[in-house]
Amino acid sequence: MDLNLDAPHSMGTTIIGVTYNGGVVLGADSRTSTGMYVANRASDKITQLTDNVYVCRSGSAADSQVVSDYVRYFLHQHTIQLGQPATVKVSANLIRMLAYNNKNMLQTGLIVGGWDKYEGGKIYGIPLGGTVVEQPFAIGGSGSSYLYGFFDQAWKEDMTKEEAEQLVVKAVSLAIARDGASGGVVRTVIINSEGVTRNFYPGDKLQLWHEELEPQNSLLDILNAAGPEPMAM
Amino acid sequence: CFQLFLLLLRFELPSSRKIFKTRVVNRKMTHSSVDLPPKGGFSFDLCKRNDMLTQKGLKAPSFLKTGTTIVGLIFKDGVILGADTRATEGPIVADKNCEKIHYMAPNIYCCGAGTAADTEAVTDMVSSQLRLHRYQTGRDSRVITALTLLKKHLFSYQGHVSAALVLGGVDITGPHLHTIYPHGSTDTLPFATMGSGSLAAMSVFEAKYKEGLTRDEGIKLVAEAICSGIFNDLGSGSNVDICVITKGHKEYLRNYMEPNPRTYVSSKGYSFTKKTEVLLTKITPLSERVEIVEVAGEAMEE
């Protein structure tokens, strides 16, 4: 097993963005890996761009952090010049400009989600090459491979806020169960006309899936469990 | 003939200048015929030559790496940083007692792992930038400023500046602890470890860390984590350095713990061979003893 602590930081990741009746729900896991080592087991992959627009980051940690830092700066200036909150479409477009024009050097897939007064809740997926696609729901990251079928079956139009969040949490936890590069906790961000709500679901509180074990506090619990009686001499 | 080959690469053959009577171009010791504006960043021009040399059998010199265990944790009143003190050059220990906790600002310190030259250079550079920024703004430096300066620099060198850092400090917004990776990504954590001994140290933290540690508990835990790295990782060793930063106060505990003393010191001391002729047994000190008088007033910043 090759640890390679010098490997670039990548977020294996599962990221999800879902629209519902009145806003959007963004969800992500929290594992950042360097080769086979988990460098950060509680990272926050949903970063704020403006008060009403957030972005889910996946791929190279450094690239995605730098892109979101630049876009936050541009959006801040744009908001001042415009005189009102930036729209989700403009945020997505700024990200797309950076991602497309530097496509040879960047390795990051992003999902932009937010709420503005013109279009309501919107989700834009910006995968590796720099395309921008407006979608009712978007999934990304290495763990998303396991969720395409799940979403085809489970997503429906006009969900309520609670339904949408439960769907996102269920989906991320399914991906965590199957993808080695995703893990930790599930973080969700709900954005609607009223504002932004951040939620946190610790890993051991998530539903267990097929053949998963109960979380153990310590290996000593298993070792100290009653074994066969020692033979008497 | 190998050295000749090197010379030929660096200097042009003088005959070519007489044959071609073109307009005088400012010729430098490069192969290009026009003046190029100085390029920023690294120049990888000599990589082809280095490849050729290694193929011929010349071994490239290895660089000084700090194998390292560096840690940081946030406790009740601030931040504690810890580091081991071994610097390696391949399999050899080049420095048994080096300093890996670098000064960034009076309230911010930074531990560095990776190539020793890179960590020294990058922390010195950002420390100077922070000082200039302090003069300009008239305020104490914030940890996030150091973080942004470091991350911008490291990202622009795309991981070639091999510096993995644990940055910690206490500013007006409170205590902060960050890790910075060579490619430019950062994480903000309550406890962090980096370097080759990071797994050993992280296992200690994961088992024993809790929020709201007192100063003594925190120092004990950091020392334990570094010792775990020192004894279980070949790239880390020697002593434990600790730095405690709280609001308005810092303590740099150099060699807080020395768990690797020289156990077998010859009691005879150093003795010369029988043939050595003793010329003089008087010892003359090279400089006179100087008395330091403390003057009441502002102490100079480091």
Coordinates of C-alpha atoms in Angstrom, one line a residue:
Chain A
M1 CA 0.0 0.0 0.0
D2 CA 1.6 3.2 -1.2
L3 CA 0.8 6.2 1.1
N4 CA 2.6 9.0 -0.9
L5 CA 2.1 11.9 1.4
D6 CA 3.6 14.2 -1.3
A7 CA 0.7 13.6 -3.6
P8 CA -1.4 16.7 -4.4
H9 CA -4.4 17.2 -2.2
S10 CA -7.5 15.9 -3.9
M11 CA -11.0 15.9 -2.7
G12 CA -12.2 12.4 -3.7
T13 CA -15.7 13.7 -3.0
T14 CA -19.4 13.5 -3.5
I15 CA -21.1 16.8 -4.2
I16 CA -24.8 17.3 -5.0
G17 CA -27.0 20.2 -5.8
V18 CA -30.8 19.9 -6.0
T19 CA -33.5 22.5 -6.7
Y20 CA -36.8 22.3 -4.8
N21 CA -40.0 24.4 -4.7
G22 CA -38.6 27.7 -3.4
G23 CA -34.8 27.3 -3.4
V24 CA -31.8 24.9 -3.6
V25 CA -30.1 22.4 -1.4
L26 CA -26.4 21.8 -1.7
G27 CA -24.7 18.7 -0.1
A28 CA -21.2 17.3 0.2
D29 CA -19.1 14.8 2.1
S30 CA -16.0 16.0 4.0
R31 CA -13.0 13.9 3.0
T32 CA -9.8 15.4 1.6
S33 CA -7.2 12.8 0.6
T34 CA -3.5 12.9 -0.1
G35 CA -2.8 9.7 -2.0
M36 CA -4.2 7.0 0.4
Y37 CA -4.1 9.2 3.5
V38 CA -7.1 11.2 4.7
A39 CA -5.5 14.7 5.2
N40 CA -8.7 16.3 6.5
R41 CA -11.7 14.2 7.6
A42 CA -13.9 17.3 8.3
S43 CA -13.3 19.7 5.5
D44 CA -16.0 22.1 4.3
K45 CA -16.4 21.7 0.5
I46 CA -19.4 24.1 0.2
T47 CA -17.9 27.5 0.1
Q48 CA -19.7 30.8 0.1
L49 CA -19.3 33.1 -2.9
T50 CA -21.9 35.7 -2.0
D51 CA -24.7 35.9 0.6
N52 CA -27.0 34.0 -1.7
V53 CA -24.7 31.9 -3.9
Y54 CA -22.6 28.9 -2.7
V55 CA -20.4 26.5 -4.6
C56 CA -19.6 22.9 -4.1
R57 CA -15.9 22.1 -4.9
S58 CA -14.4 18.8 -6.1
G59 CA -11.2 17.6 -7.7
S60 CA -7.9 19.3 -6.8
A61 CA -8.2 21.1 -3.5
A62 CA -5.7 23.8 -4.4
D63 CA -7.3 24.5 -7.8
S64 CA -10.8 24.7 -6.5
Q65 CA -9.9 26.9 -3.6
V66 CA -8.0 29.4 -5.8
V67 CA -10.9 29.5 -8.4
S68 CA -13.5 30.1 -5.7
D69 CA -11.3 32.8 -4.0
Y70 CA -11.0 34.7 -7.4
V71 CA -14.7 34.4 -8.1
R72 CA -15.7 35.6 -4.6
Y73 CA -13.5 38.6 -5.2
F74 CA -15.0 39.4 -8.7
L75 CA -18.5 38.9 -7.4
H76 CA -17.9 41.2 -4.5
Q77 CA -16.8 44.0 -6.9
H78 CA -19.7 43.1 -9.2
T79 CA -22.2 43.4 -6.3
I80 CA -20.8 46.8 -5.4
Q81 CA -21.0 48.0 -9.0
L82 CA -24.4 46.6 -9.7
G83 CA -25.9 47.9 -6.4
Q84 CA -27.9 44.7 -5.8
P85 CA -27.1 41.0 -5.0
A86 CA -25.4 39.1 -7.8
T87 CA -27.5 36.5 -9.6
V88 CA -26.6 32.8 -9.7
K89 CA -26.2 32.9 -13.4
V90 CA -23.5 35.5 -13.2
S91 CA -21.6 33.6 -10.5
A92 CA -21.8 30.4 -12.6
N93 CA -20.6 32.3 -15.7
L94 CA -17.6 33.8 -13.8
I95 CA -16.6 30.3 -12.7
R96 CA -17.0 29.0 -16.2
M97 CA -14.7 31.8 -17.6
L98 CA -11.9 30.8 -15.3
A99 CA -12.5 27.0 -15.7
Y100 CA -12.7 27.2 -19.5
N101 CA -9.8 29.6 -20.2
N102 CA -7.5 27.7 -17.9
K103 CA -8.7 24.2 -18.8
N104 CA -5.2 22.9 -19.4
M105 CA -4.0 23.8 -15.9
L106 CA -7.0 23.3 -13.7
Q107 CA -8.5 20.0 -12.5
T108 CA -11.7 20.9 -10.6
G109 CA -15.4 20.2 -11.1
L110 CA -17.8 22.6 -9.4
I111 CA -21.5 22.9 -8.7
V112 CA -22.9 26.4 -8.2
G113 CA -26.2 26.8 -6.4
G114 CA -28.1 29.8 -5.1
W115 CA -31.2 31.9 -5.0
D116 CA -31.9 35.2 -6.6
K117 CA -35.1 37.2 -7.1
Y118 CA -35.2 37.0 -10.9
E119 CA -34.9 33.2 -11.4
G120 CA -35.5 31.7 -7.9
G121 CA -33.4 28.7 -7.0
K122 CA -31.0 27.5 -9.7
I123 CA -28.2 24.9 -9.9
Y124 CA -25.4 25.1 -12.5
G125 CA -22.9 22.3 -13.0
I126 CA -19.4 23.1 -14.2
P127 CA -17.5 19.9 -14.9
L128 CA -13.8 19.5 -15.9
G129 CA -13.6 21.1 -19.4
G130 CA -15.4 24.3 -18.4
T131 CA -19.0 23.7 -19.8
V132 CA -21.8 25.3 -17.8
V133 CA -25.0 23.4 -17.7
E134 CA -28.2 24.6 -15.9
Q135 CA -29.8 21.5 -14.4
P136 CA -32.7 20.8 -11.9
F137 CA -30.2 18.7 -10.0
A138 CA -26.5 18.1 -10.4
I139 CA -24.0 15.6 -9.0
G140 CA -20.2 15.6 -9.1
G141 CA -17.0 14.1 -7.7
S142 CA -15.8 10.5 -7.7
G143 CA -18.8 9.3 -5.5
S144 CA -21.3 10.6 -8.0
S145 CA -20.8 7.6 -10.3
Y146 CA -22.8 5.6 -7.8
L147 CA -25.7 8.0 -7.7
Y148 CA -26.8 8.4 -11.4
G149 CA -29.2 5.6 -11.2
F150 CA -30.4 6.6 -7.7
F151 CA -31.3 10.1 -8.9
D152 CA -33.0 8.9 -12.0
Q153 CA -35.3 7.0 -9.8
A154 CA -35.6 9.2 -6.7
W155 CA -35.6 12.8 -7.9
K156 CA -39.0 14.5 -8.6
E157 CA -40.1 18.0 -9.5
D158 CA -41.4 20.4 -6.8
M159 CA -40.2 18.7 -3.7
T160 CA -40.6 20.4 -0.3
K161 CA -37.5 21.7 1.5
E162 CA -37.5 18.8 3.9
E163 CA -37.9 16.2 1.1
A164 CA -35.0 17.8 -0.8
E165 CA -32.7 17.8 2.1
Q166 CA -33.5 14.2 3.1
L167 CA -32.8 13.2 -0.5
V168 CA -29.4 14.9 -0.5
V169 CA -28.4 13.4 2.8
K170 CA -29.5 9.9 1.7
A171 CA -27.6 10.3 -1.6
V172 CA -24.4 11.5 0.0
S173 CA -24.5 8.7 2.6
L174 CA -25.0 6.1 -0.1
A175 CA -22.0 7.4 -2.1
I176 CA -19.9 7.4 1.1
A177 CA -20.8 3.8 1.7
R178 CA -19.5 2.8 -1.8
D179 CA -16.8 5.3 -2.6
G180 CA -13.4 5.0 -0.8
A181 CA -12.5 8.6 -1.6
S182 CA -15.7 10.0 0.1
G183 CA -16.3 9.9 3.8
G184 CA -16.6 11.8 7.1
V185 CA -19.6 13.9 7.7
V186 CA -22.4 15.2 5.5
R187 CA -22.8 18.9 5.2
T188 CA -25.8 20.6 3.6
V189 CA -26.6 24.2 2.8
I190 CA -30.2 25.3 2.0
I191 CA -30.6 28.6 0.2
N192 CA -33.9 30.2 -0.4
S193 CA -35.6 33.6 -0.3
E194 CA -35.4 33.7 3.5
G195 CA -31.7 33.1 3.7
V196 CA -29.1 30.4 4.2
T197 CA -29.2 27.4 6.6
R198 CA -26.2 25.2 7.2
N199 CA -26.7 21.7 8.5
F200 CA -24.3 19.0 9.7
Y201 CA -24.8 15.2 9.9
P202 CA -22.0 13.3 11.6
G203 CA -20.9 10.1 9.9
D204 CA -21.9 7.8 12.7
K205 CA -25.5 9.1 12.8
L206 CA -26.1 8.3 9.1
Q207 CA -28.3 5.3 8.1
L208 CA -26.5 2.0 7.7
W209 CA -26.7 0.4 4.3
H210 CA -26.2 -3.2 3.1
E211 CA -23.5 -5.1 5.1
E212 CA -22.2 -2.0 6.9
L213 CA -21.1 -2.4 10.5
E214 CA -22.2 -0.3 13.5
P215 CA -19.6 2.4 14.2
Q216 CA -17.2 1.2 16.9
N217 CA -15.8 3.6 19.5
S218 CA -12.6 1.7 19.9
L219 CA -11.0 -1.5 18.5
L220 CA -10.6 -2.5 22.2
D221 CA -14.3 -3.0 22.4
I222 CA -14.1 -5.8 19.8
L223 CA -11.0 -7.2 21.3
N224 CA -12.4 -7.3 24.8
A225 CA -15.6 -9.0 23.7
A226 CA -16.0 -12.4 25.4
G227 CA -13.9 -15.0 23.7
P228 CA -13.6 -18.8 24.2
E229 CA -12.7 -19.8 27.8
P230 CA -9.0 -20.5 28.3
M231 CA -8.2 -24.1 28.8
A232 CA -7.7 -25.1 32.4
M233 CA -4.5 -27.1 33.0
Chain B
C1 CA 36.2 15.4 -22.3
F2 CA 33.2 15.5 -20.2
Q3 CA 34.1 18.9 -18.8
L4 CA 34.8 20.1 -22.4
F5 CA 31.3 19.1 -23.4
L6 CA 30.0 21.3 -20.5
L7 CA 32.1 24.3 -21.7
L8 CA 30.8 23.9 -25.3
L9 CA 27.2 24.0 -24.1
R10 CA 27.8 27.4 -22.3
F11 CA 29.9 29.3 -24.8
E12 CA 29.2 29.8 -28.5
L13 CA 32.0 29.0 -31.0
P14 CA 33.8 32.4 -31.7
S15 CA 34.1 31.7 -35.5
S16 CA 30.4 32.1 -36.2
R17 CA 30.5 35.8 -35.4
K18 CA 33.0 36.6 -38.1
I19 CA 31.4 34.7 -40.9
F20 CA 27.9 36.2 -40.6
K21 CA 28.2 40.0 -41.1
T22 CA 24.7 40.8 -40.0
R23 CA 23.7 43.8 -37.9
V24 CA 25.2 43.7 -34.4
V25 CA 22.8 42.0 -32.1
N26 CA 23.5 42.1 -28.3
R27 CA 24.9 38.7 -27.8
K28 CA 24.7 37.2 -24.4
M29 CA 25.8 33.7 -23.3
T30 CA 22.5 32.2 -24.6
H31 CA 21.6 30.5 -27.8
S32 CA 18.8 33.0 -28.7
S33 CA 19.6 35.9 -31.0
V34 CA 17.3 38.5 -29.7
D35 CA 17.0 40.1 -26.3
L36 CA 14.2 38.4 -24.4
P37 CA 12.6 40.2 -21.5
P38 CA 13.5 38.6 -18.2
K39 CA 11.0 35.8 -17.4
G40 CA 9.6 35.4 -14.0
G41 CA 9.4 32.1 -12.1
F42 CA 11.5 29.0 -12.6
S43 CA 13.5 28.4 -15.8
F44 CA 13.6 24.7 -16.7
D45 CA 16.2 25.1 -19.5
L46 CA 18.9 23.1 -17.8
C47 CA 16.6 20.1 -17.3
K48 CA 17.6 18.5 -20.6
R49 CA 21.3 18.9 -19.7
N50 CA 20.7 17.3 -16.3
D51 CA 18.9 14.4 -17.9
M52 CA 21.9 13.9 -20.2
L53 CA 24.3 14.0 -17.3
T54 CA 22.4 11.5 -15.2
Q55 CA 22.3 9.2 -18.2
K56 CA 26.1 9.5 -18.4
G57 CA 26.3 8.4 -14.8
L58 CA 26.6 11.6 -12.8
K59 CA 24.7 11.4 -9.6
A60 CA 22.6 14.5 -8.8
P61 CA 23.2 16.1 -5.4
S62 CA 20.5 15.4 -2.9
F63 CA 18.8 18.3 -1.1
L64 CA 18.3 18.9 2.6
K65 CA 14.9 17.7 3.6
T66 CA 13.2 18.0 6.9
G67 CA 11.7 14.5 7.2
T68 CA 9.8 15.9 10.1
T69 CA 6.9 15.7 12.4
I70 CA 5.2 19.0 12.9
V71 CA 1.9 19.6 14.8
G72 CA -0.4 22.3 16.0
L73 CA -3.4 22.4 18.2
I74 CA -5.9 25.0 19.5
F75 CA -6.3 25.0 23.3
K76 CA -8.4 27.1 25.6
D77 CA -6.4 30.3 25.4
G78 CA -4.7 30.1 22.0
V79 CA -2.5 27.9 19.9
I80 CA 0.4 25.5 20.6
L81 CA 2.8 24.5 17.8
G82 CA 5.3 21.6 18.1
A83 CA 8.1 20.2 15.9
D84 CA 11.0 17.7 16.0
T85 CA 14.5 18.9 15.2
R86 CA 16.0 16.5 12.7
A87 CA 17.1 17.6 9.2
T88 CA 18.0 14.8 6.8
E89 CA 19.9 14.6 3.5
G90 CA 18.8 11.3 2.1
P91 CA 19.7 8.7 4.7
I92 CA 22.1 11.0 6.6
V93 CA 21.1 13.2 9.5
A94 CA 22.5 16.6 8.4
D95 CA 21.4 18.6 11.4
K96 CA 20.6 17.0 14.8
N97 CA 19.1 20.2 16.2
C98 CA 17.6 22.4 13.6
E99 CA 14.7 24.9 14.2
K100 CA 11.6 24.1 12.3
I101 CA 9.3 26.6 14.1
H102 CA 9.7 29.9 12.1
Y103 CA 8.8 33.4 13.2
M104 CA 6.2 35.1 11.0
A105 CA 5.0 37.9 13.2
P106 CA 5.0 38.6 17.0
N107 CA 1.7 36.7 17.2
I108 CA 2.1 34.2 14.4
Y109 CA 4.5 31.3 14.1
C110 CA 4.8 28.7 11.3
C111 CA 6.2 25.1 11.4
G112 CA 7.7 23.9 8.1
A113 CA 8.1 20.4 6.6
G114 CA 9.5 19.4 3.2
T115 CA 12.6 20.9 1.6
A116 CA 14.4 22.9 4.2
A117 CA 15.5 25.7 1.8
D118 CA 11.9 26.1 0.6
T119 CA 10.3 26.3 4.0
E120 CA 13.0 28.8 5.2
A121 CA 12.7 31.0 2.1
V122 CA 9.0 31.1 1.9
T123 CA 8.5 31.8 5.6
D124 CA 11.2 34.5 5.6
M125 CA 9.6 36.1 2.5
V126 CA 6.1 36.1 3.9
S127 CA 7.4 37.3 7.3
S128 CA 8.9 40.4 5.6
Q129 CA 5.8 41.0 3.6
L130 CA 3.7 40.9 6.8
R131 CA 6.1 43.4 8.5
L132 CA 5.7 45.8 5.6
H133 CA 2.0 45.3 5.8
R134 CA 2.0 46.1 9.5
Y135 CA 3.8 49.3 8.9
Q136 CA 1.4 50.2 6.2
T137 CA -1.8 49.4 8.0
G138 CA -0.7 50.3 11.6
R139 CA -2.3 47.1 12.9
D140 CA -1.2 43.7 14.2
S141 CA -1.0 41.0 11.5
R142 CA -3.8 38.5 11.1
V143 CA -3.2 34.8 10.6
I144 CA -5.5 34.8 7.5
T145 CA -3.2 37.4 5.9
A146 CA -0.2 35.1 6.3
L147 CA -2.3 32.2 5.0
T148 CA -3.4 34.0 1.9
L149 CA 0.2 35.2 1.1
L150 CA 1.6 31.7 1.5
K151 CA -1.1 30.0 -0.4
K152 CA -0.9 32.4 -3.4
H153 CA 2.9 32.0 -3.6
L154 CA 2.8 28.2 -3.3
F155 CA -0.1 27.8 -5.8
S156 CA 1.7 29.9 -8.4
Y157 CA 4.7 27.5 -8.2
Q158 CA 2.3 24.6 -8.8
G159 CA 3.8 22.4 -6.0
H160 CA 7.5 22.8 -7.1
V161 CA 8.2 24.8 -3.9
S162 CA 8.1 21.8 -1.6
A163 CA 6.9 23.4 1.6
A164 CA 4.2 21.9 3.8
L165 CA 3.4 24.3 6.6
V166 CA 1.4 24.4 9.9
L167 CA 0.6 28.0 10.5
G168 CA -0.8 29.1 13.9
G169 CA -1.3 32.3 15.7
V170 CA -3.6 34.5 17.8
D171 CA -4.9 37.8 16.4
I172 CA -7.7 40.2 17.1
T173 CA -10.3 37.7 15.7
G174 CA -9.1 34.9 18.0
P175 CA -6.8 31.8 17.7
H176 CA -6.3 30.2 14.3
L177 CA -4.6 27.1 13.0
H178 CA -4.1 26.2 9.4
T179 CA -2.3 23.7 7.3
I180 CA -0.9 24.6 3.9
Y181 CA 0.1 22.0 1.3
P182 CA 2.8 22.4 -1.4
H183 CA 0.2 22.7 -4.2
G184 CA -1.4 25.7 -2.4
S185 CA -4.5 24.1 -0.8
T186 CA -5.3 25.0 2.9
D187 CA -7.3 23.5 5.6
T188 CA -8.5 25.1 8.9
L189 CA -8.5 22.6 11.7
P190 CA -8.6 22.5 15.6
F191 CA -5.6 20.1 15.5
A192 CA -3.2 19.3 12.6
T193 CA -0.1 17.3 11.8
M194 CA 2.2 17.4 8.8
G195 CA 5.4 15.8 7.6
S196 CA 6.5 12.2 7.3
G197 CA 5.7 11.6 11.0
S198 CA 2.2 13.1 10.6
L199 CA 0.4 9.7 10.8
A200 CA 2.1 8.8 14.1
A201 CA 1.3 12.2 15.6
M202 CA -2.2 12.2 14.2
S203 CA -3.0 8.9 15.9
V204 CA -2.0 10.5 19.3
F205 CA -4.2 13.5 18.6
E206 CA -7.2 11.5 17.4
A207 CA -7.0 9.4 20.6
K208 CA -6.5 12.2 23.1
Y209 CA -7.5 15.6 21.8
K210 CA -10.5 17.4 23.3
E211 CA -11.8 20.9 23.2
G212 CA -10.8 23.4 25.9
L213 CA -7.5 21.9 26.9
T214 CA -5.5 23.8 29.5
R215 CA -2.0 25.1 28.7
D216 CA -0.2 22.3 30.5
E217 CA -2.5 19.6 29.1
G218 CA -2.0 21.0 25.6
I219 CA 1.8 21.1 25.9
K220 CA 1.8 17.6 27.2
L221 CA -0.3 16.4 24.3
V222 CA 1.8 18.2 21.7
A223 CA 5.0 16.7 23.2
E224 CA 3.5 13.3 23.2
A225 CA 2.5 13.6 19.5
I226 CA 6.0 14.8 18.5
C227 CA 7.6 12.0 20.5
S228 CA 5.4 9.5 18.7
G229 CA 6.8 10.9 15.5
I230 CA 10.4 11.0 16.8
F231 CA 10.3 7.3 17.8
N232 CA 8.2 5.8 15.1
D233 CA 9.3 7.8 12.0
L234 CA 12.8 7.5 10.6
G235 CA 12.7 11.0 9.1
S236 CA 12.1 12.6 12.5
G237 CA 14.2 12.6 15.6
S238 CA 16.2 14.4 18.3
N239 CA 14.4 16.9 20.4
V240 CA 11.0 18.5 20.8
D241 CA 10.5 22.2 20.1
I242 CA 7.3 23.9 21.4
C243 CA 5.8 27.3 20.8
V244 CA 2.8 28.5 22.9
I245 CA 0.9 31.6 21.5
T246 CA -1.8 33.3 23.5
K247 CA -3.4 36.7 23.2
G248 CA -0.7 39.2 23.6
H249 CA 2.0 36.7 24.7
K250 CA 4.1 34.0 23.2
E251 CA 6.6 31.5 24.6
Y252 CA 9.2 29.8 22.4
L253 CA 10.3 26.7 24.3
R254 CA 13.3 25.6 22.3
N255 CA 14.3 22.0 23.1
Y256 CA 11.5 21.7 25.6
M257 CA 12.2 17.9 25.7
E258 CA 15.4 16.1 24.9
P259 CA 14.5 12.4 24.8
N260 CA 17.6 11.4 22.8
P261 CA 20.6 12.4 24.8
R262 CA 24.1 11.0 23.9
T263 CA 24.2 8.1 26.3
Y264 CA 27.8 6.8 25.7
V265 CA 30.2 9.6 26.1
S266 CA 33.7 8.5 26.7
S267 CA 34.9 9.4 30.2
K268 CA 38.5 9.7 29.1
G269 CA 37.5 12.6 26.9
Y270 CA 39.4 13.3 23.7
S271 CA 43.0 12.3 23.8
F272 CA 45.7 13.0 21.1
T273 CA 48.0 10.2 19.8
K274 CA 51.3 9.8 21.5
K275 CA 53.4 11.4 18.7
T276 CA 51.6 14.8 19.0
E277 CA 53.9 17.6 20.2
V278 CA 52.3 20.0 22.7
L279 CA 53.4 23.6 21.9
L280 CA 51.4 25.7 24.3
T281 CA 48.9 25.0 27.1
K282 CA 47.7 28.6 27.7
I283 CA 44.1 29.4 26.6
T284 CA 43.5 32.9 25.2
P285 CA 39.9 34.0 24.8
L286 CA 39.2 35.4 21.4
S287 CA 37.0 38.3 22.5
E288 CA 36.6 40.1 25.8
R289 CA 33.6 39.5 27.9
V290 CA 30.8 42.0 27.1
E291 CA 28.4 43.1 29.7
I292 CA 24.8 43.5 28.6
V293 CA 22.9 46.3 30.3
E294 CA 19.1 46.3 30.0
V295 CA 17.8 49.7 29.1
A296 CA 14.3 50.4 30.3
G297 CA 12.0 51.0 27.3
E298 CA 10.6 49.3 24.2
A299 CA 12.3 46.0 23.5
M300 CA 13.2 45.4 19.8
E301 CA 11.0 43.1 17.8
E302 CA 12.7 40.0 16.5

